[in-house]
Amino acid sequence: AQSVAQPEDQVNVAEGNPLTVKCTYSVSGNPYLFWYVQYPNRGLQFLLKYITGDNLVKGSYGFEAEFNKSQTSFHLKKPSALVSDSALYFCAVRRRGILTGGGNKLTFGTGTQLKVEL
Amino acid sequence: NAGVTQTPKFRILKIGQSMTLQCAQDMNHNYMYWYRQDPGMGLKLIYYSVGAGITDKGEVPNGYNVSRSTTEDFPLRLELAAPSQTSVYFCASSDPTDSAGGYTFGSGTRLTVV
């Protein structure tokens, strides 16, 4: 079984300040980890993913995420938040490798609403 | 390249009515998925398919049916709509040859059952 926890329903940050959106996961074996962003009335858009190697992953729009195996975490970060970053963010996990018949299913967290204010 | 296309974008159904949510992708992805999104609940997998003619249940399949007659299309059918099926529905696809690949999502269908 695999699961994702996003402990914060909402994160508020002032524009220009750094932001962190937290994610912890549980999966048997090694993980593939993903962050997606959803703007109002839109589908989910891919931000970044961790496959292997460097624990710091850089993605779109200046976002990055840090993989921490010992803490089973994959927190999303950005050094300087913008009002336009306000959106719903989802973390997702899948066990590494090709699972025959498994369909490469992703398990998503419940989402964190990020609000960036002036 | 359209990616994943969902129709309709919005729909209001009366209790007991039926409808089909359409999903089509033009990326030749064998894997396709249907999720529902409810506030505070994240995305829950309804059904998925690993190729034409092959479908399987996800976490919340009750009240839904799917078929996969072609690689491109993966429609989701609601036979007897209930208020509990009021939700936003997302279709997604992925490439099984990319083991680290994520999903490409459609823009969603917002369904209200009254």
PDB file of N, CA, C and O in Angstrom, chain A residues 94 98 103-104, chain B residues 25 27-33 50 92-104:
ATOM      1  N   ARG A  94       4.420   6.988  -5.941  1.00  0.00           N
ATOM      2  CA  ARG A  94       4.278   5.667  -6.558  1.00  0.00           C
ATOM      3  C   ARG A  94       5.551   4.892  -6.269  1.00  0.00           C
ATOM      4  O   ARG A  94       6.640   5.460  -6.232  1.00  0.00           O
ATOM      5  N   ILE A  98       8.555  -0.864 -12.614  1.00  0.00           N
ATOM      6  CA  ILE A  98       7.387  -1.164 -13.445  1.00  0.00           C
ATOM      7  C   ILE A  98       6.645  -2.332 -12.815  1.00  0.00           C
ATOM      8  O   ILE A  98       7.207  -3.402 -12.641  1.00  0.00           O
ATOM      9  N   GLY A 103      -0.509  -0.605 -13.589  1.00  0.00           N
ATOM     10  CA  GLY A 103      -0.979   0.649 -14.151  1.00  0.00           C
ATOM     11  C   GLY A 103      -0.250   1.878 -13.674  1.00  0.00           C
ATOM     12  O   GLY A 103      -0.691   2.994 -13.925  1.00  0.00           O
ATOM     13  N   ASN A 104       0.876   1.700 -12.980  1.00  0.00           N
ATOM     14  CA  ASN A 104       1.647   2.859 -12.508  1.00  0.00           C
ATOM     15  C   ASN A 104       0.777   3.872 -11.776  1.00  0.00           C
ATOM     16  O   ASN A 104       0.921   5.086 -11.957  1.00  0.00           O
TER      17      ASN A 104
ATOM     18  N   GLN B  25      -7.408  10.797 -25.369  1.00  0.00           N
ATOM     19  CA  GLN B  25      -6.020  11.282 -25.374  1.00  0.00           C
ATOM     20  C   GLN B  25      -5.380  10.937 -26.713  1.00  0.00           C
ATOM     21  O   GLN B  25      -5.701   9.926 -27.335  1.00  0.00           O
ATOM     22  N   MET B  27      -1.886  10.906 -27.185  1.00  0.00           N
ATOM     23  CA  MET B  27      -0.461  10.681 -26.937  1.00  0.00           C
ATOM     24  C   MET B  27      -0.079   9.209 -27.047  1.00  0.00           C
ATOM     25  O   MET B  27       1.053   8.827 -26.727  1.00  0.00           O
ATOM     26  N   ASN B  28      -1.031   8.379 -27.429  1.00  0.00           N
ATOM     27  CA  ASN B  28      -0.802   6.939 -27.561  1.00  0.00           C
ATOM     28  C   ASN B  28      -0.400   6.295 -26.232  1.00  0.00           C
ATOM     29  O   ASN B  28       0.388   5.350 -26.204  1.00  0.00           O
ATOM     30  N   HIS B  29      -0.943   6.837 -25.139  1.00  0.00           N
ATOM     31  CA  HIS B  29      -0.663   6.281 -23.817  1.00  0.00           C
ATOM     32  C   HIS B  29      -1.555   5.068 -23.580  1.00  0.00           C
ATOM     33  O   HIS B  29      -2.776   5.141 -23.734  1.00  0.00           O
ATOM     34  N   ASN B  30      -0.943   3.980 -23.140  1.00  0.00           N
ATOM     35  CA  ASN B  30      -1.760   2.805 -22.834  1.00  0.00           C
ATOM     36  C   ASN B  30      -2.503   2.934 -21.511  1.00  0.00           C
ATOM     37  O   ASN B  30      -3.566   2.355 -21.330  1.00  0.00           O
ATOM     38  N   TYR B  31      -1.906   3.649 -20.558  1.00  0.00           N
ATOM     39  CA  TYR B  31      -2.504   3.741 -19.229  1.00  0.00           C
ATOM     40  C   TYR B  31      -3.420   4.959 -19.140  1.00  0.00           C
ATOM     41  O   TYR B  31      -3.014   6.073 -19.480  1.00  0.00           O
ATOM     42  N   MET B  32      -4.641   4.718 -18.642  1.00  0.00           N
ATOM     43  CA  MET B  32      -5.585   5.814 -18.426  1.00  0.00           C
ATOM     44  C   MET B  32      -6.302   5.620 -17.105  1.00  0.00           C
ATOM     45  O   MET B  32      -6.434   4.482 -16.612  1.00  0.00           O
ATOM     46  N   TYR B  33      -6.790   6.733 -16.540  1.00  0.00           N
ATOM     47  CA  TYR B  33      -7.320   6.736 -15.176  1.00  0.00           C
ATOM     48  C   TYR B  33      -8.509   7.694 -15.072  1.00  0.00           C
ATOM     49  O   TYR B  33      -8.553   8.703 -15.771  1.00  0.00           O
ATOM     50  N   VAL B  50      -5.080  -0.415 -18.354  1.00  0.00           N
ATOM     51  CA  VAL B  50      -3.693  -0.563 -18.806  1.00  0.00           C
ATOM     52  C   VAL B  50      -3.611  -0.812 -20.303  1.00  0.00           C
ATOM     53  O   VAL B  50      -2.520  -1.022 -20.840  1.00  0.00           O
ATOM     54  N   ALA B  92      -6.940  11.049 -16.691  1.00  0.00           N
ATOM     55  CA  ALA B  92      -5.498  11.222 -16.854  1.00  0.00           C
ATOM     56  C   ALA B  92      -4.949  10.054 -17.648  1.00  0.00           C
ATOM     57  O   ALA B  92      -5.582   8.990 -17.745  1.00  0.00           O
ATOM     58  N   SER B  93      -3.771  10.255 -18.204  1.00  0.00           N
ATOM     59  CA  SER B  93      -3.101   9.169 -18.919  1.00  0.00           C
ATOM     60  C   SER B  93      -1.616   9.186 -18.583  1.00  0.00           C
ATOM     61  O   SER B  93      -1.085  10.199 -18.123  1.00  0.00           O
ATOM     62  N   SER B  94      -0.976   8.052 -18.800  1.00  0.00           N
ATOM     63  CA  SER B  94       0.471   7.984 -18.617  1.00  0.00           C
ATOM     64  C   SER B  94       1.059   6.969 -19.581  1.00  0.00           C
ATOM     65  O   SER B  94       0.358   6.098 -20.114  1.00  0.00           O
ATOM     66  N   ASP B  95       2.355   7.091 -19.787  1.00  0.00           N
ATOM     67  CA  ASP B  95       3.085   6.249 -20.730  1.00  0.00           C
ATOM     68  C   ASP B  95       3.741   5.114 -19.959  1.00  0.00           C
ATOM     69  O   ASP B  95       4.660   5.346 -19.174  1.00  0.00           O
ATOM     70  N   PRO B  96       3.328   3.863 -20.174  1.00  0.00           N
ATOM     71  CA  PRO B  96       3.902   2.754 -19.411  1.00  0.00           C
ATOM     72  C   PRO B  96       5.365   2.496 -19.715  1.00  0.00           C
ATOM     73  O   PRO B  96       6.051   1.828 -18.941  1.00  0.00           O
ATOM     74  N   THR B  97       5.868   3.007 -20.834  1.00  0.00           N
ATOM     75  CA  THR B  97       7.283   2.810 -21.160  1.00  0.00           C
ATOM     76  C   THR B  97       8.169   3.789 -20.403  1.00  0.00           C
ATOM     77  O   THR B  97       9.386   3.660 -20.411  1.00  0.00           O
ATOM     78  N   ASP B  98       7.570   4.757 -19.744  1.00  0.00           N
ATOM     79  CA  ASP B  98       8.298   5.719 -18.925  1.00  0.00           C
ATOM     80  C   ASP B  98       8.002   5.387 -17.467  1.00  0.00           C
ATOM     81  O   ASP B  98       7.043   5.875 -16.886  1.00  0.00           O
ATOM     82  N   SER B  99       8.830   4.551 -16.879  1.00  0.00           N
ATOM     83  CA  SER B  99       8.518   4.024 -15.546  1.00  0.00           C
ATOM     84  C   SER B  99       8.495   5.106 -14.481  1.00  0.00           C
ATOM     85  O   SER B  99       7.890   4.936 -13.440  1.00  0.00           O
ATOM     86  N   ALA B 100       9.152   6.207 -14.756  1.00  0.00           N
ATOM     87  CA  ALA B 100       9.151   7.313 -13.786  1.00  0.00           C
ATOM     88  C   ALA B 100       8.205   8.417 -14.198  1.00  0.00           C
ATOM     89  O   ALA B 100       8.209   9.491 -13.608  1.00  0.00           O
ATOM     90  N   GLY B 101       7.406   8.151 -15.191  1.00  0.00           N
ATOM     91  CA  GLY B 101       6.535   9.190 -15.707  1.00  0.00           C
ATOM     92  C   GLY B 101       5.342   9.481 -14.806  1.00  0.00           C
ATOM     93  O   GLY B 101       4.866   8.613 -14.086  1.00  0.00           O
ATOM     94  N   GLY B 102       4.892  10.687 -14.865  1.00  0.00           N
ATOM     95  CA  GLY B 102       3.685  11.049 -14.133  1.00  0.00           C
ATOM     96  C   GLY B 102       2.491  11.019 -15.062  1.00  0.00           C
ATOM     97  O   GLY B 102       2.488  10.346 -16.082  1.00  0.00           O
ATOM     98  N   TYR B 103       1.488  11.751 -14.675  1.00  0.00           N
ATOM     99  CA  TYR B 103       0.251  11.783 -15.436  1.00  0.00           C
ATOM    100  C   TYR B 103       0.128  13.064 -16.252  1.00  0.00           C
ATOM    101  O   TYR B 103       0.642  14.112 -15.853  1.00  0.00           O
ATOM    102  N   THR B 104      -0.640  12.956 -17.353  1.00  0.00           N
ATOM    103  CA  THR B 104      -1.159  14.130 -18.030  1.00  0.00           C
ATOM    104  C   THR B 104      -2.654  14.157 -17.739  1.00  0.00           C
ATOM    105  O   THR B 104      -3.351  13.165 -17.994  1.00  0.00           O
TER     106      THR B 104
END
